[in-house]
PDB file of C-alpha atoms in Angstrom:
ATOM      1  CA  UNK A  14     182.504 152.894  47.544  1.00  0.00           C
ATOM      2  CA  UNK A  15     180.044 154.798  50.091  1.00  0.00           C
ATOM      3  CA  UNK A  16     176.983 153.442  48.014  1.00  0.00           C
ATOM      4  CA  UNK A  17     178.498 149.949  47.782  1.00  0.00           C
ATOM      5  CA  UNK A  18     179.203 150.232  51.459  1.00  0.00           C
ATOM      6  CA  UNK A  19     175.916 152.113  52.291  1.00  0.00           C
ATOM      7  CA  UNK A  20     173.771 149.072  50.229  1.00  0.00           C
ATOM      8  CA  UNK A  21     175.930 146.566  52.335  1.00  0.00           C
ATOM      9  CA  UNK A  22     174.846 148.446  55.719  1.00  0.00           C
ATOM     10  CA  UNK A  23     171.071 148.381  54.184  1.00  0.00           C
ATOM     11  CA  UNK A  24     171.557 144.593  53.523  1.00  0.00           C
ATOM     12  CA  UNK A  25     173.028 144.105  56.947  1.00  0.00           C
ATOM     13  CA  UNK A  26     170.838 146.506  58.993  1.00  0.00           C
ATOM     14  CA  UNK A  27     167.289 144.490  57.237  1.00  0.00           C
ATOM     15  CA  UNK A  28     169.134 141.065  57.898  1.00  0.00           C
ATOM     16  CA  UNK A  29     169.248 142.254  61.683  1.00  0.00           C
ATOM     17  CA  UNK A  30     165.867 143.185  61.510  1.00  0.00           C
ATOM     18  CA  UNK A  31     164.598 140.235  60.171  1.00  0.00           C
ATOM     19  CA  UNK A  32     166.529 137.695  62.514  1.00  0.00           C
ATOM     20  CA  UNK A  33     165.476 139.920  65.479  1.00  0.00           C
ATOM     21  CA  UNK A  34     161.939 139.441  64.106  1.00  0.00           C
ATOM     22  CA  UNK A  35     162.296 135.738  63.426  1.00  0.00           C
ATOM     23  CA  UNK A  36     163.676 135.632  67.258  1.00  0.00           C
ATOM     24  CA  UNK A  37     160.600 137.633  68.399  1.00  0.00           C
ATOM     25  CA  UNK A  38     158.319 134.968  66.689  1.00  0.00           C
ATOM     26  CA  UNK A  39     160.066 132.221  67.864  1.00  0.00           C
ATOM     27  CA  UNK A  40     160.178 133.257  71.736  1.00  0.00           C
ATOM     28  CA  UNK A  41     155.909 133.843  70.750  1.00  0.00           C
ATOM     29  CA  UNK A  42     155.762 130.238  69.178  1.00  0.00           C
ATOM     30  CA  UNK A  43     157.296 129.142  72.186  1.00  0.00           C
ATOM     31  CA  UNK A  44     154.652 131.237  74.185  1.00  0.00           C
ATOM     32  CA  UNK A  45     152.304 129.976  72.313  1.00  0.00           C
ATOM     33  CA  UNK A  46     152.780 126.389  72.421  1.00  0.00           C
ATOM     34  CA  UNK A  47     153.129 126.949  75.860  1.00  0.00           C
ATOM     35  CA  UNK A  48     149.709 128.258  76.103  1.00  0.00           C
ATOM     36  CA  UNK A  49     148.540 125.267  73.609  1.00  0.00           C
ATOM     37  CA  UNK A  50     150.260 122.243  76.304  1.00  0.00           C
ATOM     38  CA  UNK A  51     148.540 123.786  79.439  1.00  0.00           C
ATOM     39  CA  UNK A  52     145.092 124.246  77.233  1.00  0.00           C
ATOM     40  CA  UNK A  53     145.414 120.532  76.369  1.00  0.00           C
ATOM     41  CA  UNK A  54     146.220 119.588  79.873  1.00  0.00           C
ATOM     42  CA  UNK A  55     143.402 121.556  81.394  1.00  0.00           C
ATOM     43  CA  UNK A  56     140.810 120.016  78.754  1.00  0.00           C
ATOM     44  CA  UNK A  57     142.095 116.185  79.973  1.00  0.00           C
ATOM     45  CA  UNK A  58     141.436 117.438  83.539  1.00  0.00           C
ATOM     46  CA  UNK A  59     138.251 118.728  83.174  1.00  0.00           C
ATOM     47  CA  UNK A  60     137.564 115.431  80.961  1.00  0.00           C
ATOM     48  CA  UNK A  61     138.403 113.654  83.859  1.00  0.00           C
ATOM     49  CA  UNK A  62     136.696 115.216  86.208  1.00  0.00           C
ATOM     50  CA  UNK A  63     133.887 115.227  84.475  1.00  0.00           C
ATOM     51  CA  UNK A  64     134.188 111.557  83.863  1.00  0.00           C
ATOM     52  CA  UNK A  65     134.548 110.610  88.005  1.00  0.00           C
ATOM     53  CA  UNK A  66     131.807 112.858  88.741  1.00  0.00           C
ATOM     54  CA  UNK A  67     128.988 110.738  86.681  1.00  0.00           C
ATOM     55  CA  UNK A  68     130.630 107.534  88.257  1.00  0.00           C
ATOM     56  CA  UNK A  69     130.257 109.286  91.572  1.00  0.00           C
ATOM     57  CA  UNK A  70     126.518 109.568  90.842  1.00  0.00           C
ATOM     58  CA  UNK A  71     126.321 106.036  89.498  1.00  0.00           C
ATOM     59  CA  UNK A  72     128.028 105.016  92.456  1.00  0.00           C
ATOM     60  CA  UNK A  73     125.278 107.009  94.716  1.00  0.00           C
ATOM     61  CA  UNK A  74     122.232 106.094  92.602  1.00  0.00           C
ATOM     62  CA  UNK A  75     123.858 102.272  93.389  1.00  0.00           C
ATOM     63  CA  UNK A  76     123.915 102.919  96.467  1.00  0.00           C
ATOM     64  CA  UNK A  77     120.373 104.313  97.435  1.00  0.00           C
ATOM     65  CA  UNK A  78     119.215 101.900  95.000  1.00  0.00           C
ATOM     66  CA  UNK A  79     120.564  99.082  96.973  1.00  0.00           C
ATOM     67  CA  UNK A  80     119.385 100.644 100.521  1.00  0.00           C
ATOM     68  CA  UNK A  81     115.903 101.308  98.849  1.00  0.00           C
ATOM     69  CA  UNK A  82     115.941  97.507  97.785  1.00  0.00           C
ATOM     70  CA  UNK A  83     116.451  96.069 101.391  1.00  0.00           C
ATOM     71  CA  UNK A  84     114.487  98.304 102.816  1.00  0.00           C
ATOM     72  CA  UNK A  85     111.073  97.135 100.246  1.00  0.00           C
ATOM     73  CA  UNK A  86     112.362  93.744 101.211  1.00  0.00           C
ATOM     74  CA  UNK A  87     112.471  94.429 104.581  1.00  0.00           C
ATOM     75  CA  UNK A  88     109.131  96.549 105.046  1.00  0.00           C
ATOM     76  CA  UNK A  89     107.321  93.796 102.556  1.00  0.00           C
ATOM     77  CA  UNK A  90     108.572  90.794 105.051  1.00  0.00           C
ATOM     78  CA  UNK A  91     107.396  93.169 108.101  1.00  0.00           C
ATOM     79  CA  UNK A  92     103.748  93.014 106.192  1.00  0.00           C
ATOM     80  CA  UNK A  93     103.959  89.480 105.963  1.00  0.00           C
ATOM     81  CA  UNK A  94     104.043  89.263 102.098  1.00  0.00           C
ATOM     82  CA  UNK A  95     105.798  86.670 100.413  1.00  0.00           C
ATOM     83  CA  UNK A  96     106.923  88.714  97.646  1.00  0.00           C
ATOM     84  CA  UNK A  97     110.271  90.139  96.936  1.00  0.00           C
ATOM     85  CA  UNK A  98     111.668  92.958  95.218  1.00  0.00           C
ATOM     86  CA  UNK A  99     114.860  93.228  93.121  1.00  0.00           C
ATOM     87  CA  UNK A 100     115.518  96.796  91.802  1.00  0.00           C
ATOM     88  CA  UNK A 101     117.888  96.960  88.258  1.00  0.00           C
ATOM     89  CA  UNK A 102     119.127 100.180  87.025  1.00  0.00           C
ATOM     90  CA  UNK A 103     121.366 100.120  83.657  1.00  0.00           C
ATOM     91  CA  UNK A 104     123.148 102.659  82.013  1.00  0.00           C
ATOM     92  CA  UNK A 105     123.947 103.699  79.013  1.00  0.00           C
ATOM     93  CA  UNK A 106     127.053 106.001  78.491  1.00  0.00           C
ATOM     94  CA  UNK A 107     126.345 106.241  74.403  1.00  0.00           C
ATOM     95  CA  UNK A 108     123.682 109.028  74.332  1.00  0.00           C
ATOM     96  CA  UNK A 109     123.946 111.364  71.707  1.00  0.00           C
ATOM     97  CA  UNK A 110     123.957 114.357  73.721  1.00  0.00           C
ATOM     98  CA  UNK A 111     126.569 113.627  76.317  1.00  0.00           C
ATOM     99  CA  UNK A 112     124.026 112.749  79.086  1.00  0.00           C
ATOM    100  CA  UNK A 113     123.806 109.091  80.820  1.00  0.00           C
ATOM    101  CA  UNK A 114     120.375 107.725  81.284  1.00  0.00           C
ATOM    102  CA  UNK A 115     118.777 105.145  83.007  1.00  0.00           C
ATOM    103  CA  UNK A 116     116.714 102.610  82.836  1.00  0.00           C
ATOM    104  CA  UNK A 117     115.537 100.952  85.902  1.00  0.00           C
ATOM    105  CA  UNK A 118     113.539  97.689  86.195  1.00  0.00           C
ATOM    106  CA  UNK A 119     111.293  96.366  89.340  1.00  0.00           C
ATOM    107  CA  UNK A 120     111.626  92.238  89.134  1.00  0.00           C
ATOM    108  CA  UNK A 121     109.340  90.956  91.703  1.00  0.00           C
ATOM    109  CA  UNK A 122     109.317  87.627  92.865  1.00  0.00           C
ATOM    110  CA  UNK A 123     107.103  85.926  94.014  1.00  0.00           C
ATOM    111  CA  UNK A 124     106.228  82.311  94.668  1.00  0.00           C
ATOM    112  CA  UNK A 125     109.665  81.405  93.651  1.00  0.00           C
ATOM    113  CA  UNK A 126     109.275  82.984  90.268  1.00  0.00           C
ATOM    114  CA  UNK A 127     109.869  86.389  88.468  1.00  0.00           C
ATOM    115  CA  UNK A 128     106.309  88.330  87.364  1.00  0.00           C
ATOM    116  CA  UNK A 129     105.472  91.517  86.080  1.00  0.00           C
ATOM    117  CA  UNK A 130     104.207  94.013  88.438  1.00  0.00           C
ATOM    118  CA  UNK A 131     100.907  93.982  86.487  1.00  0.00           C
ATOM    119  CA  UNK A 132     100.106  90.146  87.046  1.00  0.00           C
ATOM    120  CA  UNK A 133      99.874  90.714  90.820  1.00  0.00           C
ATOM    121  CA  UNK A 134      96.227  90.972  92.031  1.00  0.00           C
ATOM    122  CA  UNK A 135      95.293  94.576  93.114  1.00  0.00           C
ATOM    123  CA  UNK A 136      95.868  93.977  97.045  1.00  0.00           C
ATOM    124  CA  UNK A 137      99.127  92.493  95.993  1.00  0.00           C
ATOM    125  CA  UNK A 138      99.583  95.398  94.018  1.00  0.00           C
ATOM    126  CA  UNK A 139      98.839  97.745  96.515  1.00  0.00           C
ATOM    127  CA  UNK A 140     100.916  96.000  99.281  1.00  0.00           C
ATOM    128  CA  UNK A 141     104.424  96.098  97.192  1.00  0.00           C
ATOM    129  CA  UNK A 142     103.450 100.480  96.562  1.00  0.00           C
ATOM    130  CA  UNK A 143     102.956 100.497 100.412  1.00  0.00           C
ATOM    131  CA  UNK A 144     105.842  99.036 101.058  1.00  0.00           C
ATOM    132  CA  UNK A 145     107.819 101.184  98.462  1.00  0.00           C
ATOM    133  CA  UNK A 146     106.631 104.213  99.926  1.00  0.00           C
ATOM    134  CA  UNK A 147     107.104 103.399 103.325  1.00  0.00           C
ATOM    135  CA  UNK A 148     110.929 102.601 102.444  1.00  0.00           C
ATOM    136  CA  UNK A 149     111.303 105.990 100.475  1.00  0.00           C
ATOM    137  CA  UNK A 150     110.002 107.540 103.575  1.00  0.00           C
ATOM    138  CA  UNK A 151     112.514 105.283 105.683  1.00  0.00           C
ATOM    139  CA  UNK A 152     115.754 106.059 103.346  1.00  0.00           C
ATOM    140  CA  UNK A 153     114.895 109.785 103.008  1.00  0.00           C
ATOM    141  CA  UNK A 154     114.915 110.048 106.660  1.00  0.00           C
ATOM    142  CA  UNK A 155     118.244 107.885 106.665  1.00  0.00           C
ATOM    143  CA  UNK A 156     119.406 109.566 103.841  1.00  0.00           C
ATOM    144  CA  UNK A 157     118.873 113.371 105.520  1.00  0.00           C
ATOM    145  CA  UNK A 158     119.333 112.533 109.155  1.00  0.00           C
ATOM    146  CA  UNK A 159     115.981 114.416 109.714  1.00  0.00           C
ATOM    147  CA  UNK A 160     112.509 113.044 111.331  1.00  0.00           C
ATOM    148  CA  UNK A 161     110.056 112.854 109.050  1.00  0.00           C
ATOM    149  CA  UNK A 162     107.018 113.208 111.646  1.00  0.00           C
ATOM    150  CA  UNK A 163     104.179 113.236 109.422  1.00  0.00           C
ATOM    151  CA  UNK A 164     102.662 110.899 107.403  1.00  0.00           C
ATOM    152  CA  UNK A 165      98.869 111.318 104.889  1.00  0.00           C
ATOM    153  CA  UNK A 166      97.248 108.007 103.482  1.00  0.00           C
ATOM    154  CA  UNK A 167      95.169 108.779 100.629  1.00  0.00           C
ATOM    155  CA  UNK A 168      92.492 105.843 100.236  1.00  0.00           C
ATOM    156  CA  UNK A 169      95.234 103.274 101.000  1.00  0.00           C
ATOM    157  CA  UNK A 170      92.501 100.741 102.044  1.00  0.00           C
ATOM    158  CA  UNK A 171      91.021 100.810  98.676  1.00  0.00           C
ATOM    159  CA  UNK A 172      91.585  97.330  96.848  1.00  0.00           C
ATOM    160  CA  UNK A 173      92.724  95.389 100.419  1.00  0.00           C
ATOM    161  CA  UNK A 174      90.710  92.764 101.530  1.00  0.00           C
ATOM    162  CA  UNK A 175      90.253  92.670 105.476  1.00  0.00           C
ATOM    163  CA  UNK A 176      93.140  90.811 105.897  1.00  0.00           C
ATOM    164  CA  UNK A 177      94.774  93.523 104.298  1.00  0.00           C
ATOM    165  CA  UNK A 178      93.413  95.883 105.750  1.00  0.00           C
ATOM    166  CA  UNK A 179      94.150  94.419 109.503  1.00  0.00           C
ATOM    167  CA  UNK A 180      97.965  94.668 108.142  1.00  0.00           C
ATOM    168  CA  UNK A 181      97.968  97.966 106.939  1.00  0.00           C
ATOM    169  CA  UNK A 182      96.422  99.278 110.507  1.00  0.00           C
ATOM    170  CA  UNK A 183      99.019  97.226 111.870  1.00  0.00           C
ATOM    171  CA  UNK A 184     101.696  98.823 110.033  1.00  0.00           C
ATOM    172  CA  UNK A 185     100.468 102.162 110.193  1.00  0.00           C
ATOM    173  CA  UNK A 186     100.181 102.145 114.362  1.00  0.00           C
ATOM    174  CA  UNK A 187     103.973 101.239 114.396  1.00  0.00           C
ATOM    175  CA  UNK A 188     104.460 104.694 113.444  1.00  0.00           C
ATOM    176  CA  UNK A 189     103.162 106.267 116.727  1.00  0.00           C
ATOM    177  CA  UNK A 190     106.010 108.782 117.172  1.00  0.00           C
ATOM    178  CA  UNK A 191     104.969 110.547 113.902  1.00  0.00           C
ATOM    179  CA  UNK A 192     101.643 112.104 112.359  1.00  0.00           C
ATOM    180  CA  UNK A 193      99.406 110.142 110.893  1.00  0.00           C
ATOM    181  CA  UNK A 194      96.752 111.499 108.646  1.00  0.00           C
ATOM    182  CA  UNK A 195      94.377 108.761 107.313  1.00  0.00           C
ATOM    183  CA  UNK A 196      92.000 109.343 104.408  1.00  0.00           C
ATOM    184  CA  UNK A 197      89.060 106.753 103.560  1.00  0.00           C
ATOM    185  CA  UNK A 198      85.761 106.140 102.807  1.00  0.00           C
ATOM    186  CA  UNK A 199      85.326 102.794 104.606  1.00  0.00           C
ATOM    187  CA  UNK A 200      83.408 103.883 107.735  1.00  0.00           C
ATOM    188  CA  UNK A 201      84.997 100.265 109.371  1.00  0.00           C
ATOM    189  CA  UNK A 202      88.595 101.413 109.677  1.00  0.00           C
TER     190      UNK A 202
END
């Protein structure tokens, strides 16, 4: 009877084992799903966050893109030009490597009409970059709540008739307050 009772014991004692084993593992898979839940939920919030942080940029790149807009608008009607600018940025969210881009498009109007930047005459030409750089000068000062006090003109005469010319003087002795640095070869100006 002692080895029919000590094989029973055996029996019993590896039984206990392996339920206290099979307890131990399931408390872990327990643990580990656990783990597995808060890893998921963690991913979805960093997904998400990612996610509202490129529409917070869209939203800013809108935003500057629409103050940048007026502000051409604004600084071409100030030159007397009868041109107007309308700024289009699109995005697209499918690029292979995670990244949005964008594409950005300068309509100008002009005599009622939509043209190309390139079928405007030089002067015209040059008078919608003047007033684009003027208004990136405008916003960044907007923008950073700082002065920008000076300003250099690199041959911006060059391809202006006098008429143009008269207007881009004009324009450039509004700006008084700040310093201007003028570069040219015209010995009239």
């Amino acid at each position: 009877m002692n080895t029919k009772y000590a094989k029973y014991n055996l029996e019993y004692n590896r039984i206990k084992t392996l339920m206290t084993q099979y307890r131990s593992y399931m408390r872990n898979s327990k643990t580990i799903r656990d783990e597995q839940i808060k890893i998921e939920k963690s991913i979805i919030l960093y997904e998400y966050i990612i996610i509202a942080y490129s529409s917070i940029k869209l939203y800013i790149i809108d935003q500057i893109n629409i103050s940048l807009q007026n502000q051409i608008n604004s600084t071409l009607e100030e030159m007397e030009v009868p041109i107007r600018i309308k700024l289009d940025i699109e995005y697209d969210k499918k690029s292979g490597d995670g990244k949005i881009t964008k594409y950005g498009t300068m309509l100008v109007t002009g005599k009622n009409k939509e043209r190309d930047l390139k079928s405007f005459s030089g002067g015209e030409k040059k008078r919608i970059t003047l007033a684009i750089y003027f208004s990136f000068q405008k916003i960044a000062e907007r923008f950073n709540k700082q002065n920008l006090n000076v300003l250099i003109f690199d041959e911006v005469f060059g391809g202006l008739d006098a008429s143009g010319r008269d207007m881009m003087i004009k324009l450039i002795n509004k700006y008084k307050d700040k310093n201007v640095f003028v570069i040219t070869h015209l010995d009239d100006i």
